[in-house]
PDB file of C-alpha atoms in Angstrom:
ATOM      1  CA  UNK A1366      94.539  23.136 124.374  1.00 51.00           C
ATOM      2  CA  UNK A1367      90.697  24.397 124.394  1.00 69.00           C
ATOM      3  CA  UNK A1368      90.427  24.272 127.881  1.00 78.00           C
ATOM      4  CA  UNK A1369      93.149  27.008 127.905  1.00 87.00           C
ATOM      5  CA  UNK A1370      91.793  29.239 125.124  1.00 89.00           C
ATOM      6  CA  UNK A1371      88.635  29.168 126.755  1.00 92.00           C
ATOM      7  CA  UNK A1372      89.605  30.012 130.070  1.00 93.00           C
ATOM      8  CA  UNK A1373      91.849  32.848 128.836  1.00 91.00           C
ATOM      9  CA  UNK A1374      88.587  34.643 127.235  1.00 89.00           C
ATOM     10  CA  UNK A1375      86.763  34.156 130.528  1.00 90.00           C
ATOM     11  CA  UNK A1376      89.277  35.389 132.029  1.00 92.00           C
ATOM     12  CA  UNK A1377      88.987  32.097 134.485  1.00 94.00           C
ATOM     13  CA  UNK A1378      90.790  29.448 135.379  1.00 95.00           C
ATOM     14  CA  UNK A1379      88.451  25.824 136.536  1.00 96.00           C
ATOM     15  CA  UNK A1380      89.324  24.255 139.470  1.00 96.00           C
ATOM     16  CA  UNK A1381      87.286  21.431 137.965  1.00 95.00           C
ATOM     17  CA  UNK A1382      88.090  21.107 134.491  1.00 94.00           C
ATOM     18  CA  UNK A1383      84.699  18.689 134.100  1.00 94.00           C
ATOM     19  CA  UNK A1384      82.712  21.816 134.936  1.00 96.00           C
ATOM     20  CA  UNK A1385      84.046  23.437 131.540  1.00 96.00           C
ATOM     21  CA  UNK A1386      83.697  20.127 129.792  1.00 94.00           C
ATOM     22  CA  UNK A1387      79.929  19.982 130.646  1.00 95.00           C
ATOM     23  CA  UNK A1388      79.196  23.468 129.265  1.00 96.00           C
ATOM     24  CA  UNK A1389      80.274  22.737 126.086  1.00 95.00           C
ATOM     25  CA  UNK A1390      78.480  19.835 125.460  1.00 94.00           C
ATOM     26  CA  UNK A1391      75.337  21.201 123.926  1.00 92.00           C
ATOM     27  CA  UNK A1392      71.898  19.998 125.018  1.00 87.00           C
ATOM     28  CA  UNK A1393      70.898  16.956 123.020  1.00 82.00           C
ATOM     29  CA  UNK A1394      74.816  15.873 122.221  1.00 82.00           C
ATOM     30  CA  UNK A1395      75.383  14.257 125.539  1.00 75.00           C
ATOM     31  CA  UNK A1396      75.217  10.536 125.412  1.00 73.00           C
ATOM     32  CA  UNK A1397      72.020   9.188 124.439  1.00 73.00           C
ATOM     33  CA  UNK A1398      72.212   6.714 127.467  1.00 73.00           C
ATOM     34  CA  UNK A1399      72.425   9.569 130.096  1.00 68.00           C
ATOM     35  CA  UNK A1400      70.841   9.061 133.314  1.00 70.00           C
ATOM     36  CA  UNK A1401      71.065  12.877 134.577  1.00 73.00           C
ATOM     37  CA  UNK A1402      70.053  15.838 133.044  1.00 69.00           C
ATOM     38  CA  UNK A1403      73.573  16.934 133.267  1.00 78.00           C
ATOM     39  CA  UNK A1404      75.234  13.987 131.765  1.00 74.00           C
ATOM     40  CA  UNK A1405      72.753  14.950 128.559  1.00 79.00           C
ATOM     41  CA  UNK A1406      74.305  18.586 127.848  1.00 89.00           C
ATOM     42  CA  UNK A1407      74.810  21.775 129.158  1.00 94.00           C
ATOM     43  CA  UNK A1408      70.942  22.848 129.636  1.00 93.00           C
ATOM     44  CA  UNK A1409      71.067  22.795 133.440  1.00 94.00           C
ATOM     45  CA  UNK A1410      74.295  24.837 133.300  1.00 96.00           C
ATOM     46  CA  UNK A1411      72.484  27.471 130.564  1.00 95.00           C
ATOM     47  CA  UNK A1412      69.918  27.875 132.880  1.00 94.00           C
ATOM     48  CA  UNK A1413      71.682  28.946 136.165  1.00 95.00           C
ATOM     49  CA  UNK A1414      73.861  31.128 133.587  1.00 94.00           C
ATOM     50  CA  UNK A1415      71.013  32.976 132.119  1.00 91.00           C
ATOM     51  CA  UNK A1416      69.281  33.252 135.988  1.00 91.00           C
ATOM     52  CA  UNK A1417      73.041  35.175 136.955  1.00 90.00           C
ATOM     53  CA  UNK A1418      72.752  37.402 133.506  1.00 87.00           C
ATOM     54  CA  UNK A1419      69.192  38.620 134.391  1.00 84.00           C
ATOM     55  CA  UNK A1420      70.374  39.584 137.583  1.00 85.00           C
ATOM     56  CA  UNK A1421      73.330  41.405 137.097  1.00 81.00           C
ATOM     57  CA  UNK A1422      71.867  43.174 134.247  1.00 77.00           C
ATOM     58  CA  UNK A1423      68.439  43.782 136.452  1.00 77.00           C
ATOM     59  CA  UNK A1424      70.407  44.675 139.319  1.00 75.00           C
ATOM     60  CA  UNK A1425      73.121  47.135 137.200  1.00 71.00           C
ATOM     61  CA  UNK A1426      69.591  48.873 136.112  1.00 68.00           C
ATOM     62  CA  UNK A1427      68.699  49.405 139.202  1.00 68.00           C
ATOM     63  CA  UNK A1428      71.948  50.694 140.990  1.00 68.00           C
ATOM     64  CA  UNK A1429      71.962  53.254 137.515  1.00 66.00           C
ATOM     65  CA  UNK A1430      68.603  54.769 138.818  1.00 69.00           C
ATOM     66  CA  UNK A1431      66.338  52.889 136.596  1.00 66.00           C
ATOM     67  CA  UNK A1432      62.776  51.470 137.729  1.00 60.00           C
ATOM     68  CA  UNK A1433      62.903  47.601 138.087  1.00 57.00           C
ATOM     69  CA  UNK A1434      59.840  47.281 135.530  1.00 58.00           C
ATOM     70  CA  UNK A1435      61.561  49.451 133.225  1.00 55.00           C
ATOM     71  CA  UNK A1436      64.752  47.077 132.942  1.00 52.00           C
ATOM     72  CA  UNK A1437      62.579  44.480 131.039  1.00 55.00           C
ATOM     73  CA  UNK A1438      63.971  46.139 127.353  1.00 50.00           C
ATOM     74  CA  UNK A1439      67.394  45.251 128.314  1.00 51.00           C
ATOM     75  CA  UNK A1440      66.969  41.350 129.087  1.00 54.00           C
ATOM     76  CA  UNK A1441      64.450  40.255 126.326  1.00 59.00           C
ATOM     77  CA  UNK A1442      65.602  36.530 125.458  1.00 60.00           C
ATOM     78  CA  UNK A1443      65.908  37.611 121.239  1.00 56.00           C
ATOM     79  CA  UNK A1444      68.571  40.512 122.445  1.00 61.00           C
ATOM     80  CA  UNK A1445      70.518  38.980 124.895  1.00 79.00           C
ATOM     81  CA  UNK A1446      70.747  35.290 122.585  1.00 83.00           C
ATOM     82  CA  UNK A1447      72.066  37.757 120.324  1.00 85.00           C
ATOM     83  CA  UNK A1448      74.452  39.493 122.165  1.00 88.00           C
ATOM     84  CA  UNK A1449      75.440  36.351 123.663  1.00 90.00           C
ATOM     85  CA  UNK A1450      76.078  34.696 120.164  1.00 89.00           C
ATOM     86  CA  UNK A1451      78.379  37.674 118.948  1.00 90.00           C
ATOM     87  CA  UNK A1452      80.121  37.506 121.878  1.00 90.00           C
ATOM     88  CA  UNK A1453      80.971  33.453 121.203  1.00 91.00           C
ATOM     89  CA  UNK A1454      81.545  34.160 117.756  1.00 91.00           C
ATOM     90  CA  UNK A1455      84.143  36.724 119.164  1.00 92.00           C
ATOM     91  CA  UNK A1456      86.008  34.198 121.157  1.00 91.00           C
ATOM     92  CA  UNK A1457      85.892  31.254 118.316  1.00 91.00           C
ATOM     93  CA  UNK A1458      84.385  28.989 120.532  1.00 92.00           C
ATOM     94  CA  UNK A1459      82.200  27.232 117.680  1.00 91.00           C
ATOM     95  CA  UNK A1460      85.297  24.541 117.517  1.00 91.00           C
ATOM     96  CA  UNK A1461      85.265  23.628 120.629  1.00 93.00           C
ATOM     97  CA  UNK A1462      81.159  23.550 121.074  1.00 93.00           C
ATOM     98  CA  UNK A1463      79.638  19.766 120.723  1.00 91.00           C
ATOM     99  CA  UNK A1464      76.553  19.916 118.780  1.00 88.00           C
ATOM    100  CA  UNK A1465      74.047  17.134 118.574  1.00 82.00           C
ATOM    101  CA  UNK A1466      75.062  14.651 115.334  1.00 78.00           C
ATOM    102  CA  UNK A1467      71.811  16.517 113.246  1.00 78.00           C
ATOM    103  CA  UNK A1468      73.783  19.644 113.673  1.00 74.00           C
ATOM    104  CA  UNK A1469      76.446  18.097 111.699  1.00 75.00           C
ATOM    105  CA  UNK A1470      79.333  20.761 113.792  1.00 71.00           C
ATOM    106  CA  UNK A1471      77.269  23.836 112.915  1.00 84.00           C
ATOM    107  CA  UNK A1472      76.995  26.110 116.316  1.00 88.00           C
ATOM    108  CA  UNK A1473      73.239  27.443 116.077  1.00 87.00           C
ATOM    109  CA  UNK A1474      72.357  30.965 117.557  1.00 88.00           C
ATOM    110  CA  UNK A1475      70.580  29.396 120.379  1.00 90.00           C
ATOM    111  CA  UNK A1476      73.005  26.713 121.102  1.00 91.00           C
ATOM    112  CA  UNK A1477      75.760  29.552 120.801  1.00 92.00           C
ATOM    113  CA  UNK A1478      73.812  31.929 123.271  1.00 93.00           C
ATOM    114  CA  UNK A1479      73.115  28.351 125.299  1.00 93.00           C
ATOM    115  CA  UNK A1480      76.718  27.798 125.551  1.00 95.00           C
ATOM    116  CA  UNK A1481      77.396  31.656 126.621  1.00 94.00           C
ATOM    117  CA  UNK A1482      74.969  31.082 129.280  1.00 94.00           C
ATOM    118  CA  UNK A1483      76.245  27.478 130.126  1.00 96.00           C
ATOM    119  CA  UNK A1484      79.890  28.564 130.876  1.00 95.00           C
ATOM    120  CA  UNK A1485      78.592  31.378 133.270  1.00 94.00           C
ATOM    121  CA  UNK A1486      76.500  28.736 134.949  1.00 96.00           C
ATOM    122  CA  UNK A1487      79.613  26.528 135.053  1.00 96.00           C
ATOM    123  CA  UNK A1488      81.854  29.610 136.555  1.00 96.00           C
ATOM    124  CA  UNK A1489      79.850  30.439 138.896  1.00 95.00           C
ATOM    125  CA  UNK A1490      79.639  26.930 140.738  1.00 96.00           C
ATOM    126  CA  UNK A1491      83.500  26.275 140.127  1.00 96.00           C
ATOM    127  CA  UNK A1492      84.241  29.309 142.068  1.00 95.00           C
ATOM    128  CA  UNK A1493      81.675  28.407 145.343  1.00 94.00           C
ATOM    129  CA  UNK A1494      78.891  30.734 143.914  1.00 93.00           C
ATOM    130  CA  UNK A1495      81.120  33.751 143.681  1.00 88.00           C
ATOM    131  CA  UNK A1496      79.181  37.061 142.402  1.00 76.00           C
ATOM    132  CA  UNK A1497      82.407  38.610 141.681  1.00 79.00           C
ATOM    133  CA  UNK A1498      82.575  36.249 138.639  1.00 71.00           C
ATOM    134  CA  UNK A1499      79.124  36.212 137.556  1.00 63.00           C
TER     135      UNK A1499
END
């Protein structure tokens, strides 16, 4: 099951399995007749993910000694989109991603790094807003 897979890699088990369902559904493949940003894909989910990565990244700089202007380097959108696709590649998750139809199944470096950023986003509001699992 893909729910199972998934959570094994993130090491995380969903209390609400619709949670992990939403941030897979890539923005633009939701249903076209959506009446929530949510119900359209997993932006809103990428974007509270990527908020959480800047900040424990920004905040591991800081608590390492360096300057808080100096940490900009490490969170550039082009590096972490990459690290963030590798790291989906990794896991296999491309099967379980739904694209938009144009996409035709293909899991674009942005939607892969979107999806990344979408199932921290989804983690850390199934577990109350924990930081422990950001």
């Amino acid at each position: 099951m893909a729910s199972n897979q998934i959570e094994h890699a993130l090491q995380y088990k969903f209390k609400d399995p619709a949670l992990l369902e939403e941030a897979l559904v890539a923005a633009g493949a939701g249903p076209k007749k959506a009446k929530t940003a949510r119900e359209k894909g997993n932006k809103v989910l990428a974007l509270i993910g990527d908020a959480l990565l800047r900040l424990v990244l920004v905040d591991d700089s800081v608590v390492a000694g360096q300057a808080p202007g100096k940490c900009q380097h490490i969170i550039s959108a082009e590096a972490s989109n990459n690290n963030l696709q590798k790291l989906q590649q990794e896991w296999e998750l491309a099967r379980f991603i739904k694209t938009p139809f144009k996409n035709k199944g293909n899991v674009p470096r942005t939607t892969g790094a979107a999806t990344m950023e979408a199932l921290v986003g989804a983690v850390w509001l199934d577990s109350g807003r924990d930081l422990e699992y950001a």
